[in-house]
Short mmCIF file of C-alpha atoms in Angstrom, two decimals:
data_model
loop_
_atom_site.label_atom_id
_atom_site.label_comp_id
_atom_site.label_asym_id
_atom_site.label_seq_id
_atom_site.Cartn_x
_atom_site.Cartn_y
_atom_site.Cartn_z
CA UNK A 1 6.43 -4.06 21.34
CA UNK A 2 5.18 -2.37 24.36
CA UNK A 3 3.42 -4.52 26.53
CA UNK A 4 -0.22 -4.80 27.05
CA UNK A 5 -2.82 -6.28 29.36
CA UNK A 6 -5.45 -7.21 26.73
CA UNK A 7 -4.96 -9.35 23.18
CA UNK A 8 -7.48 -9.01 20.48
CA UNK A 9 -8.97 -12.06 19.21
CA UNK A 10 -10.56 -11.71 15.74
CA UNK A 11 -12.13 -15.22 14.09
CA UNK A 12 -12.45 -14.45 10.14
CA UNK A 13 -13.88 -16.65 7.66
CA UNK A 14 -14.49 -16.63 4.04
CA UNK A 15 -17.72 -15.27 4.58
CA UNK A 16 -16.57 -12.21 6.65
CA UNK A 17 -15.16 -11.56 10.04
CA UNK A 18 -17.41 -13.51 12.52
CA UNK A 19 -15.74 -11.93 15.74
CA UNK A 20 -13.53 -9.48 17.17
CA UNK A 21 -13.24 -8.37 20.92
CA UNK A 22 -10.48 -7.54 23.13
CA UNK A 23 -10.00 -9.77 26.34
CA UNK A 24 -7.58 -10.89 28.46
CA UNK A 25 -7.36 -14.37 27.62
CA UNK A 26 -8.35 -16.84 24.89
CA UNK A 27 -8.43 -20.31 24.96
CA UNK A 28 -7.77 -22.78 21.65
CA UNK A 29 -8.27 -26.31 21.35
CA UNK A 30 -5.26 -27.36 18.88
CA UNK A 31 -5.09 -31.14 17.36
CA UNK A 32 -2.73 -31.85 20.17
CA UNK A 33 -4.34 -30.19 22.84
CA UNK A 34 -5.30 -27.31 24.46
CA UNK A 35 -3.50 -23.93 24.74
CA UNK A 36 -4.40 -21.16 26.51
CA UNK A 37 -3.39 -17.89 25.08
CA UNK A 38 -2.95 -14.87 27.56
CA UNK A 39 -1.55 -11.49 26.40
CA UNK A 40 2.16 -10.89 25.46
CA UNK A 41 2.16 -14.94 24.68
CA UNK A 42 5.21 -15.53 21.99
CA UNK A 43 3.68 -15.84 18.41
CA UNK A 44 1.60 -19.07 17.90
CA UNK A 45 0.45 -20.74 15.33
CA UNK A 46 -1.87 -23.93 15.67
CA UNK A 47 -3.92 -26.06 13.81
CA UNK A 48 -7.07 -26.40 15.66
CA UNK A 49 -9.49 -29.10 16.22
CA UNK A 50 -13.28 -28.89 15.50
CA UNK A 51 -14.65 -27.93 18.49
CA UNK A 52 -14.98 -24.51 20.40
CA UNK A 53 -12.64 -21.19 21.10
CA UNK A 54 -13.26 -19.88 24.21
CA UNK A 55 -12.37 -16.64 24.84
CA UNK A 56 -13.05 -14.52 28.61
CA UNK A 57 -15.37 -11.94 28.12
CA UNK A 58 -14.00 -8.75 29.37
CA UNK A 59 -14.08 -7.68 33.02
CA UNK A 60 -15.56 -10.67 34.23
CA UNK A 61 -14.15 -13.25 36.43
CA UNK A 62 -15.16 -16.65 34.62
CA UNK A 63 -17.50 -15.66 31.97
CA UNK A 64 -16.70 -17.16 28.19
CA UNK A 65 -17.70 -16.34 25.18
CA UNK A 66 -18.02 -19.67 22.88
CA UNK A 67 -17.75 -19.56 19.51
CA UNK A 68 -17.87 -22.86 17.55
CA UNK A 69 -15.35 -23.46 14.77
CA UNK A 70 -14.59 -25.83 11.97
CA UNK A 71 -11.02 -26.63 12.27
CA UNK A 72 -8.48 -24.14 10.38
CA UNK A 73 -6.18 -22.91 12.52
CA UNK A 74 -4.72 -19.61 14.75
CA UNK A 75 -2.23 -17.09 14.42
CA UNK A 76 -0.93 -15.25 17.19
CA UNK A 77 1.18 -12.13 17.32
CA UNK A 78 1.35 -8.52 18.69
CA UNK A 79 -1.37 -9.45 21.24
CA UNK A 80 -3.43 -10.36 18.20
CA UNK A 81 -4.82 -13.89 17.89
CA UNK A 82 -6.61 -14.69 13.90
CA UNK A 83 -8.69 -17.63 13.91
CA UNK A 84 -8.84 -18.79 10.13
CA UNK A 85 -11.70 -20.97 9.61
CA UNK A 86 -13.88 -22.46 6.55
CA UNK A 87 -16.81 -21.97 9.06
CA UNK A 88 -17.37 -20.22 12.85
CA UNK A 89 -20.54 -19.67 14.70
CA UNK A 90 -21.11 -17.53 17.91
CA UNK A 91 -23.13 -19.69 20.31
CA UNK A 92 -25.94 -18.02 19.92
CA UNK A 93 -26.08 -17.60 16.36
CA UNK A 94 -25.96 -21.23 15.73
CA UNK A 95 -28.73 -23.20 14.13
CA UNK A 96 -29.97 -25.58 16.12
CA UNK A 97 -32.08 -27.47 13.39
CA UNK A 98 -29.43 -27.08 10.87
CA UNK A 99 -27.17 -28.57 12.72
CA UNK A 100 -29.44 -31.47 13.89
CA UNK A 101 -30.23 -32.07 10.45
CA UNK A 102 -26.78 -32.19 9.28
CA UNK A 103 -25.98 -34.54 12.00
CA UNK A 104 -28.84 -37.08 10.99
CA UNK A 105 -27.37 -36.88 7.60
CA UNK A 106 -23.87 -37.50 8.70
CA UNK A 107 -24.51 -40.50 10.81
CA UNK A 108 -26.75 -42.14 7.70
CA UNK A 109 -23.69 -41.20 5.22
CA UNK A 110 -21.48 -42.90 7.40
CA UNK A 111 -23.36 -46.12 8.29
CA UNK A 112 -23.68 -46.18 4.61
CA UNK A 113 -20.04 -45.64 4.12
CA UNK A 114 -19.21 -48.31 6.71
CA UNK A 115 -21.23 -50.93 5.07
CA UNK A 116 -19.83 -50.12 1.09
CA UNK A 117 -16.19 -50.00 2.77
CA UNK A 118 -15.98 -46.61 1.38
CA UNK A 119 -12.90 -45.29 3.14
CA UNK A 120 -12.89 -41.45 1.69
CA UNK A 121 -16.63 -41.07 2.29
CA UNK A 122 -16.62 -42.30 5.55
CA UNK A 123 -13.97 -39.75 6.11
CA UNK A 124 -15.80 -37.13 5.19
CA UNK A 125 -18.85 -38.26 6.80
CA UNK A 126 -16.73 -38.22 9.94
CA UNK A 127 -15.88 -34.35 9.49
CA UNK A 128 -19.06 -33.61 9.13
CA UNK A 129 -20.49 -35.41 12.04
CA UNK A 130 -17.90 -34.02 13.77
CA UNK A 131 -18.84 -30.62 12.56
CA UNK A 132 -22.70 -30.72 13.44
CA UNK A 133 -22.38 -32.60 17.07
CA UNK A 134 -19.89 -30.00 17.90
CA UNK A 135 -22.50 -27.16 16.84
CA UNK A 136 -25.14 -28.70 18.66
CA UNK A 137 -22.48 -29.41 22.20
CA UNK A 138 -21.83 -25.43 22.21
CA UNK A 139 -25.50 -24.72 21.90
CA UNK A 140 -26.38 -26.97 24.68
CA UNK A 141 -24.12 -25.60 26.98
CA UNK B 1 -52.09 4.46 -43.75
CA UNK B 2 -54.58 3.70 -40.98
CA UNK B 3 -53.45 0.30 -40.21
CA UNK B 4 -49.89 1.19 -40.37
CA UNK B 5 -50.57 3.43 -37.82
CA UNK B 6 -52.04 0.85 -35.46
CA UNK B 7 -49.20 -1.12 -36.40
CA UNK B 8 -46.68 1.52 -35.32
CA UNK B 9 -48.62 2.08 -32.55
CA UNK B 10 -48.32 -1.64 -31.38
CA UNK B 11 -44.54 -1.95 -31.56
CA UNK B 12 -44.18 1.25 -29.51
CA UNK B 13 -46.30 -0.21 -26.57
CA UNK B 14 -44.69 -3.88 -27.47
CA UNK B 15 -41.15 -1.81 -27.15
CA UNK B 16 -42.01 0.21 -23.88
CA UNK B 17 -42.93 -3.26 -22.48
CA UNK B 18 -39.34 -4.64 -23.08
CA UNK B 19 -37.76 -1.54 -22.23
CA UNK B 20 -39.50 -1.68 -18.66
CA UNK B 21 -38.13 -5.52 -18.13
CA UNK B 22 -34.35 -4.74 -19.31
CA UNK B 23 -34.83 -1.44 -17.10
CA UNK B 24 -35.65 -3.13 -14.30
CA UNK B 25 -32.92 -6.35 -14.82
CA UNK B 26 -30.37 -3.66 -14.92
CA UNK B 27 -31.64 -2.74 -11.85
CA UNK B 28 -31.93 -6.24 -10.19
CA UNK B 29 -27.94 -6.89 -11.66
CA UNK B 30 -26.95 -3.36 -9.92
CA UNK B 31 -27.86 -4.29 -6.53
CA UNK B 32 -26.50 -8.11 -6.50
CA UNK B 33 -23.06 -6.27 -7.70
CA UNK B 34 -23.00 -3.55 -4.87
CA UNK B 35 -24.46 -6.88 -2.66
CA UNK B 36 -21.62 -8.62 -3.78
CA UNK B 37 -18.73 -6.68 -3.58
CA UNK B 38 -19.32 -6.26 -0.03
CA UNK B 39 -19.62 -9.49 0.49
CA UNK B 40 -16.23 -9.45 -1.37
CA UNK B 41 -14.62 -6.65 0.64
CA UNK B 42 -15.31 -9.69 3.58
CA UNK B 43 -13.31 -12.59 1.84
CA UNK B 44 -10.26 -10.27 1.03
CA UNK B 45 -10.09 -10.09 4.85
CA UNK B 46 -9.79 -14.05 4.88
CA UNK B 47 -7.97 -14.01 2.07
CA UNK B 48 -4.94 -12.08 2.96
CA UNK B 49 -4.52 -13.25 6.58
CA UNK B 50 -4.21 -16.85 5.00
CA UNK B 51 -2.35 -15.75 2.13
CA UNK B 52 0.30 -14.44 4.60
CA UNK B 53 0.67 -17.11 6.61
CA UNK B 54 1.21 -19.43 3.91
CA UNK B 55 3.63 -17.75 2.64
CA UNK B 56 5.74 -17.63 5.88
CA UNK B 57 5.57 -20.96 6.16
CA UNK B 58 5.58 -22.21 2.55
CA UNK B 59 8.77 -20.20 2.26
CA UNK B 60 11.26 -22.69 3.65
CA UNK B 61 9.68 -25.49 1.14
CA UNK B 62 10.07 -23.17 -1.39
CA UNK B 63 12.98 -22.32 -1.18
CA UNK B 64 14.69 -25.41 -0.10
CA UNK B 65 13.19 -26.30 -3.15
CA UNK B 66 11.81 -29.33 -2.50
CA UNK B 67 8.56 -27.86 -4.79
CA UNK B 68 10.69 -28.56 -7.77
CA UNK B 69 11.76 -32.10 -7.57
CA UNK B 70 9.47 -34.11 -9.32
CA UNK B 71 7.03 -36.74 -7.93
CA UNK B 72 9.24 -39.61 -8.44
CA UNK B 73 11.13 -38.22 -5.77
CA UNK B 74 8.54 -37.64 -3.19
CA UNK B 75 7.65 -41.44 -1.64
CA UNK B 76 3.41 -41.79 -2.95
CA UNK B 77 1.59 -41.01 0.29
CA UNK B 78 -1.33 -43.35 1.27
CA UNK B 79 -4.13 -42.81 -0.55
CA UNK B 80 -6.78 -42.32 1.51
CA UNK B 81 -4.87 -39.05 3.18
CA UNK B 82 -5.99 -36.18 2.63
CA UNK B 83 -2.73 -34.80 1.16
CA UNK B 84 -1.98 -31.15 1.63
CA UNK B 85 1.64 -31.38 0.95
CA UNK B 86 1.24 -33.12 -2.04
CA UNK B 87 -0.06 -29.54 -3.37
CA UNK B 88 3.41 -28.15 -3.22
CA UNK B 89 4.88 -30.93 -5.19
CA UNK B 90 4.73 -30.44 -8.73
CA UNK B 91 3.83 -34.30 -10.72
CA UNK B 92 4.28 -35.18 -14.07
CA UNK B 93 1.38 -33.99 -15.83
CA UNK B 94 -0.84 -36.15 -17.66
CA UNK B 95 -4.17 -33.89 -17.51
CA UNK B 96 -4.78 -30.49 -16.80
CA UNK B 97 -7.48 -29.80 -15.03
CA UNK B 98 -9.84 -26.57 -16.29
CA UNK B 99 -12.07 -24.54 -14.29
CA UNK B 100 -14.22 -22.68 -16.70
CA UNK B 101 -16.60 -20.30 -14.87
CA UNK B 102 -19.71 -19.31 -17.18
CA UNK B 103 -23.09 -17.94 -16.44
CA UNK B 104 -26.17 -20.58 -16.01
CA UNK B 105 -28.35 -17.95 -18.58
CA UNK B 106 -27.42 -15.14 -20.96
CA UNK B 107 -28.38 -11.66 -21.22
CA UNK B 108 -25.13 -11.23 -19.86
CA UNK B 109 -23.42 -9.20 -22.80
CA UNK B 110 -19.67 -11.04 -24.25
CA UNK B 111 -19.48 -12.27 -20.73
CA UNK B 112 -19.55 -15.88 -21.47
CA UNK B 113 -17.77 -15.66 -25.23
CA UNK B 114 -15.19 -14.10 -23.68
CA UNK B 115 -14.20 -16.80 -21.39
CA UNK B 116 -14.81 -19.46 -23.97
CA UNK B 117 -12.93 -17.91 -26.34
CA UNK B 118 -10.30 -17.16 -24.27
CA UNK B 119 -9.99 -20.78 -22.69
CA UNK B 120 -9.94 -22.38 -26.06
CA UNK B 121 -7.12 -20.45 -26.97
CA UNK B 122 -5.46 -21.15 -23.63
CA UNK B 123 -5.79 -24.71 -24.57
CA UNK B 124 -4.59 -24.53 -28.12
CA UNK B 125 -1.57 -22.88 -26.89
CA UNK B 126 -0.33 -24.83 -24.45
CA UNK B 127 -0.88 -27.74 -27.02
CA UNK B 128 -3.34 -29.54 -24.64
CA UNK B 129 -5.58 -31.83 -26.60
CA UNK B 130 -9.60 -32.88 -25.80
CA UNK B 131 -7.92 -35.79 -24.23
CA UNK B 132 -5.20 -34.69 -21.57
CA UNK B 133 -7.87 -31.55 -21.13
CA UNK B 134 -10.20 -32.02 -17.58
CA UNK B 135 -12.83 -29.67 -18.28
CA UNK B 136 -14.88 -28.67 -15.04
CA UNK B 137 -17.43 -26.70 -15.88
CA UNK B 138 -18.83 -24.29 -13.36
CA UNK B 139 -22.31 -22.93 -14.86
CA UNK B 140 -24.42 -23.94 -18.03
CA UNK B 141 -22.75 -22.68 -21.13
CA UNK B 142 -19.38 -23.74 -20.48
CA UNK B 143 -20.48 -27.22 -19.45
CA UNK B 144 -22.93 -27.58 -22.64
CA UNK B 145 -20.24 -25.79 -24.84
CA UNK B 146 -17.26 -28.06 -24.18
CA UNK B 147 -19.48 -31.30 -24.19
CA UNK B 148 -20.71 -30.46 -27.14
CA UNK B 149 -16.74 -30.14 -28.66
CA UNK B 150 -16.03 -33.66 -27.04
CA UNK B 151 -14.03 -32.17 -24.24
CA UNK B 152 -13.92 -34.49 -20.84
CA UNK B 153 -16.26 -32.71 -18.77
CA UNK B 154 -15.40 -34.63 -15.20
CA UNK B 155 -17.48 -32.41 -13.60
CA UNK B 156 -20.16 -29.53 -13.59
CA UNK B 157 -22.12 -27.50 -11.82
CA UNK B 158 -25.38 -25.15 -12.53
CA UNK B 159 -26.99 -22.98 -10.47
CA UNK B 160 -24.14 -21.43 -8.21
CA UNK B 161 -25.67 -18.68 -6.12
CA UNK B 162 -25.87 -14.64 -7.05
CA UNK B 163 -24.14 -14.28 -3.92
CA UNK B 164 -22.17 -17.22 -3.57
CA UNK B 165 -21.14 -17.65 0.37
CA UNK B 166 -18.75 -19.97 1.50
CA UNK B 167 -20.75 -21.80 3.08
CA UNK B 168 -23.00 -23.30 0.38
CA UNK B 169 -19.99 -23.61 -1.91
CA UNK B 170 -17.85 -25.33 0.20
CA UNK B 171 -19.50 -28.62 -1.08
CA UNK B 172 -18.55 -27.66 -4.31
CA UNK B 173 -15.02 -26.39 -3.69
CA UNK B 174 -13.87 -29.16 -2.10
CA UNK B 175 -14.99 -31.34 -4.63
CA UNK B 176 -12.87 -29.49 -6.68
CA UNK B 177 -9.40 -29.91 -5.09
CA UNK B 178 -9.98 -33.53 -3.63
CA UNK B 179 -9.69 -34.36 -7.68
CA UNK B 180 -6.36 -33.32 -7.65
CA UNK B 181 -5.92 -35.46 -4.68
CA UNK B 182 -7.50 -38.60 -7.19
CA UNK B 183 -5.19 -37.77 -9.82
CA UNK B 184 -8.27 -36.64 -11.91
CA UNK B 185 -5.63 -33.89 -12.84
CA UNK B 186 -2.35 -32.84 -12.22
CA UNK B 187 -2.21 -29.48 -12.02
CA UNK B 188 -5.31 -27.07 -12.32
CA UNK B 189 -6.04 -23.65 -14.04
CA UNK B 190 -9.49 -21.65 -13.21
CA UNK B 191 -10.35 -19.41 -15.67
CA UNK B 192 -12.70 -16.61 -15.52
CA UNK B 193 -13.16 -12.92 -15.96
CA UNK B 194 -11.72 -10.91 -13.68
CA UNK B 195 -13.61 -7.77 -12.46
CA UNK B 196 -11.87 -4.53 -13.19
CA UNK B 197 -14.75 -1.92 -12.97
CA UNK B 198 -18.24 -2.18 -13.41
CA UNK B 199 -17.67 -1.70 -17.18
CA UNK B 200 -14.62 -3.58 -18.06
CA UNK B 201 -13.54 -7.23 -17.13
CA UNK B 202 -10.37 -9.12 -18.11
CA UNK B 203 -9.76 -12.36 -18.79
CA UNK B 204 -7.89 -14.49 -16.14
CA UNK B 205 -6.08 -18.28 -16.26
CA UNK B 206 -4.78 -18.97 -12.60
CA UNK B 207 -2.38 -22.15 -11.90
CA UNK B 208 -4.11 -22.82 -8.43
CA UNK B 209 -2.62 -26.37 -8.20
CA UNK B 210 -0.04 -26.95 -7.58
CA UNK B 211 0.85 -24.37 -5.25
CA UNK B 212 4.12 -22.82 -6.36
CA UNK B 213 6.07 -20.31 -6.01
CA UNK B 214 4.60 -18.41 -8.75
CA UNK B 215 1.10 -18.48 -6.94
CA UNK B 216 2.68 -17.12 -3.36
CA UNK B 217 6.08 -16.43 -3.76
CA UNK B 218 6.97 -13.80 -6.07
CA UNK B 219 4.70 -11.41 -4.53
CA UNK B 220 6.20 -12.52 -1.34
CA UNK B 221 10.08 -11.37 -1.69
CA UNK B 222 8.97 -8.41 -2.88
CA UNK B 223 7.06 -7.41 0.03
CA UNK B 224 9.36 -8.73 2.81
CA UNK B 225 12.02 -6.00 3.14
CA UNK B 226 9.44 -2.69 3.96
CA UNK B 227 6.70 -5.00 5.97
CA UNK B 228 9.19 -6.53 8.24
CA UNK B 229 6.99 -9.79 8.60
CA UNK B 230 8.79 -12.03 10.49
CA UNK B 231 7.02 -13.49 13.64
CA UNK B 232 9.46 -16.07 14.74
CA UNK B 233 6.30 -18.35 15.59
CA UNK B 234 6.13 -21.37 17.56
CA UNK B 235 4.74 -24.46 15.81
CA UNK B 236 1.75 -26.27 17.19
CA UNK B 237 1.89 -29.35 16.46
CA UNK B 238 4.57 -28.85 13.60
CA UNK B 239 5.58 -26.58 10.37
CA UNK B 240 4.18 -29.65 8.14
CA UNK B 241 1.53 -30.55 10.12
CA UNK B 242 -0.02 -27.27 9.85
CA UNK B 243 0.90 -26.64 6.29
CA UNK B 244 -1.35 -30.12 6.02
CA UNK B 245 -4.38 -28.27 7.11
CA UNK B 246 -3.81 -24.84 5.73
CA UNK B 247 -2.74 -25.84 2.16
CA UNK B 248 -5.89 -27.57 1.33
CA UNK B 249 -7.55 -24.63 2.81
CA UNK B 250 -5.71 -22.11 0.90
CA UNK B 251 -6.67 -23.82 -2.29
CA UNK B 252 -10.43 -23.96 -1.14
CA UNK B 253 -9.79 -20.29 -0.86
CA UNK B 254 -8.33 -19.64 -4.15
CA UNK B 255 -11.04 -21.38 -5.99
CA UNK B 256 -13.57 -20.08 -3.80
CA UNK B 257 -12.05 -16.72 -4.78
CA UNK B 258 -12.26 -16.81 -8.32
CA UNK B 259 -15.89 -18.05 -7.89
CA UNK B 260 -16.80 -14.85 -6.29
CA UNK B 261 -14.68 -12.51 -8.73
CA UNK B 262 -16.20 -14.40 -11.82
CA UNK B 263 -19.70 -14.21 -10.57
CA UNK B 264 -18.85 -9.62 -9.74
CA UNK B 265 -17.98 -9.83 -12.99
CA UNK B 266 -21.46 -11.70 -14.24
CA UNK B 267 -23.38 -9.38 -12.65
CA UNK B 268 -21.95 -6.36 -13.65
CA UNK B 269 -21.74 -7.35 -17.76
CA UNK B 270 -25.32 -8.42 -16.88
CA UNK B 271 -25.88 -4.83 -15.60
CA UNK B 272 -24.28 -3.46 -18.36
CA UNK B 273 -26.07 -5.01 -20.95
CA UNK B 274 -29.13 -4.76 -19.89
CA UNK B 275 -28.41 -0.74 -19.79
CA UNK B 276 -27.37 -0.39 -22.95
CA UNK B 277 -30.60 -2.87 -23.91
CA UNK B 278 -32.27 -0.37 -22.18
CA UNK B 279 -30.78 2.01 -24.05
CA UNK B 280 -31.53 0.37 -27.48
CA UNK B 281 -35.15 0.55 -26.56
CA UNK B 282 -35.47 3.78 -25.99
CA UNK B 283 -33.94 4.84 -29.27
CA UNK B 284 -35.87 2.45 -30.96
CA UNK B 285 -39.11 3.90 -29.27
CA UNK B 286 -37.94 7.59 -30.14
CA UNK B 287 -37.48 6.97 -33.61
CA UNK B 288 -40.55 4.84 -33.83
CA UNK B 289 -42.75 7.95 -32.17
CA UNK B 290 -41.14 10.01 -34.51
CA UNK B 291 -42.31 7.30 -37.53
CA UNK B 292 -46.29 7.55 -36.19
CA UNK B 293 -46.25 11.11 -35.54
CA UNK B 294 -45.18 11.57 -39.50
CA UNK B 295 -47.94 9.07 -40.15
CA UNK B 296 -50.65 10.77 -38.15
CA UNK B 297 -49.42 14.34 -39.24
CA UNK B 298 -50.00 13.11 -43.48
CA UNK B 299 -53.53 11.11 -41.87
CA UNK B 300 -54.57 14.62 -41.18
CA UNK B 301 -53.14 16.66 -43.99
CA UNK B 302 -54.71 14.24 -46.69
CA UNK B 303 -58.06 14.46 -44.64
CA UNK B 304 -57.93 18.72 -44.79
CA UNK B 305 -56.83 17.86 -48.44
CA UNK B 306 -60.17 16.02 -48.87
CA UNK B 307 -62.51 17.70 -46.89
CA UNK B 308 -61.48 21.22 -48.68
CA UNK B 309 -61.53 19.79 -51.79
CA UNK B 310 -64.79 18.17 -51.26
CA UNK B 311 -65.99 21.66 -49.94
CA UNK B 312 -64.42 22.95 -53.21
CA UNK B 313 -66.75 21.20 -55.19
CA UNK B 314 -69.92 22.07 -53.39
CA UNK B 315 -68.93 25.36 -53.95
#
């Protein structure tokens, strides 16, 4: 494998591929922490939290893209780094009332779930609170 | 012979009508196929890259063969986890679960027959019975067909999108594989037609759940020697702690696959059938044009007939 000064990051979901851009580092925020992933890293592979990849948008100094994603998790090898996730949103492509709305409905399934001891909903409610504040934290940045 | 000829002339207008409404559902059915097998072209991406990393890391479960002991082996995990291990450990089973995927309407050619017909046969094979049988029934005639039989229908659902996206079915999907989690069934089989080409489509029964070797691995060892795929990776957190979040995903995936093949296949018997309704209707209009043109043709001759003969006479 000849070495190289960029890695590819490509972020594919089951509704297409939602990115793909070269750079010259990427930035992942696995469940037990963050890595940062800069070209000719070893293979990788991560489960990732719900919350944001950040990758440096090429030829600038401290610029990110931020692209929000729903868990799943990252591959990484020959300088190419796959995101699989249910769900991924560019920052700018994110929708802000969606989200806000799904937020409001995650925080009224869960207060439910708290009070009716429901342990799996309020799981799930959790996700998905999870899910939407983490939408609407990228958006706001 | 007059009002026959009115009446002729009513079921060729009556039959031009219908022909313009199959004509243009053919048309409507076309594009949501071309729509959707784009759309499709997209989830094979996903598809693949999480197919193959499964499989690297399934491998070493697989073939340390921890997937075959049985579930008395395998200490019971706390319930309220979501479980994605679990789905490589085969149980005992006491249900099978059933995905049937139908259409909500008709017009849609054998489509639907097909599957039933097929399923049913599927279960009468394997010597299932209505009461170890799970029916869930994706779309309106499966659900009301295997109600109506007595079957256990845990769960349906109408009105799944032309173009199903991930996004709207994910609801749905996971619904799906957390009742394997609740022991609703034990292992799980989605049938569906398969899309081959716009004119044909196969029946299909998938084992999704659990995941065995049969589902990844075969396919696997077969591949491994020319591809050379074998990234020595490192593990972040751990091998099981990421097979805990991709399993679970991988099964979304696979059901979330079969939605969108069963649904090509929808549209393009729909398209199908409404051509060769289409087609119908035009013969039917040719033959009936033919009919009121011999009508109108006698009309005339017997009026010459008369009027000559009447002339005849005055003559």
């Amino acid at each position: 494998m000849a070495e190289q000064s960029v890695l590819t990051v490509n972020i594919v979901t089951p509704d297409g591929s939602v990115y793909e851009e070269q750079t010259t580092m990427a930035i992942f925020k696995t469940t037990v922490g963050e890595i940062g992933v800069l070209p000719n890293h070893v293979p990788v592979l991560a489960s990732l939290q719900i919350d944001e990849v950040r990758v440096k948008i090429d030829g600038t100094d401290d610029k990110f893209e931020e692209i929000a994603v729903s868990g799943g998790f990252v591959e990484f090898s020959n300088n190419i780094a796959t995101v699989v996730a249910n769900s991924a949103e560019l920052k700018e492509n994110i929708d802000l009332e969606r989200a806000e709305r799904a937020r409001k409905r995650a925080e009224e399934k869960l207060a439910r779930a708290k009070q009716e001891h429901d342990v799996d909903t309020l799981r799930r409610a959790e996700v998905s609170l999870r899910r939407a504040v983490n939408r609407l934290n990228i958006s706001k940045h | 012979m007059g009002a026959s000829l009115q009446e002729v002339k009513r079921r060729i207008s009556s039959t031009k009508k219908t022909e313009q409404i199959t004509g243009a559902m053919q048309m409507v059915s076309t594009a949501k196929l071309s729509q959707i097998q784009r759309h499709t072209t997209s989830y094979q991406v996903y598809a693949n890259k999480i197919r193959s990393v499964i499989t690297h890391l399934a491998q070493s479960h697989l073939l340390d063969g921890k997937v075959v002991s049985d579930s008395a082996s395998t200490p019971k995990k706390d319930k309220n986890q979501v479980s994605g291990l679990d789905m490589l450990t085969k149980r005992n089973v006491k249900h099978t679960g059933i995905v049937v995927i139908t259409s909500d309407r008709g017009l849609v050619g054998s489509y639907n027959s097909n599957v039933i017909k097929q399923t049913m046969e599927l279960i009468k094979n394997a010597g299932h019975t209505a009461d170890d049988t799970v029916i869930i029934a994706l779309g309106g005639t499966g659900a009301d067909f295997f109600k109506k039989r007595g079957y256990n229908v845990a769960f349906e659902y109408r009105g799944i999108d032309d173009i199903p996206k991930f996004r709207d079915t994910q609801q749905l999907v996971k619904k799906i594989v957390g009742m394997y989690d609740d022991e609703t069934y034990d292992e799980l089989f989605v049938c569906y037609n398969h899309f081959v080409n716009s004119l044909t489509s196969e029946f299909r029964a998938e084992q999704m759940l659990p995941i065995s070797a049969i589902n990844i691995g075969s396919d696997n060892l077969a591949q491994k020697p020319e591809e050379g795929y074998a990234p020595v990776y490192e593990m972040e957190p751990s091998q099981d702690a990421i097979l805990e979040v991709v399993l679970p995903q991988y099964a979304e995936s696979l059901v979330y696959g079969a939605i969108l093949d069963a649904k090509t296949s929808e549209h393009a018997s729909s398209s199908t059938a409404m051509k060769s309704a289409t087609d119908n209707a035009k013969d039917i209009i040719s033959s009936l044009e033919l009919q009121f043109n011999r009508a109108r043709q006698s009309a005339i001759t017997t009026e010459i007939t008369e009027i000559t003969g009447a002339q005849a006479a005055l003559d």
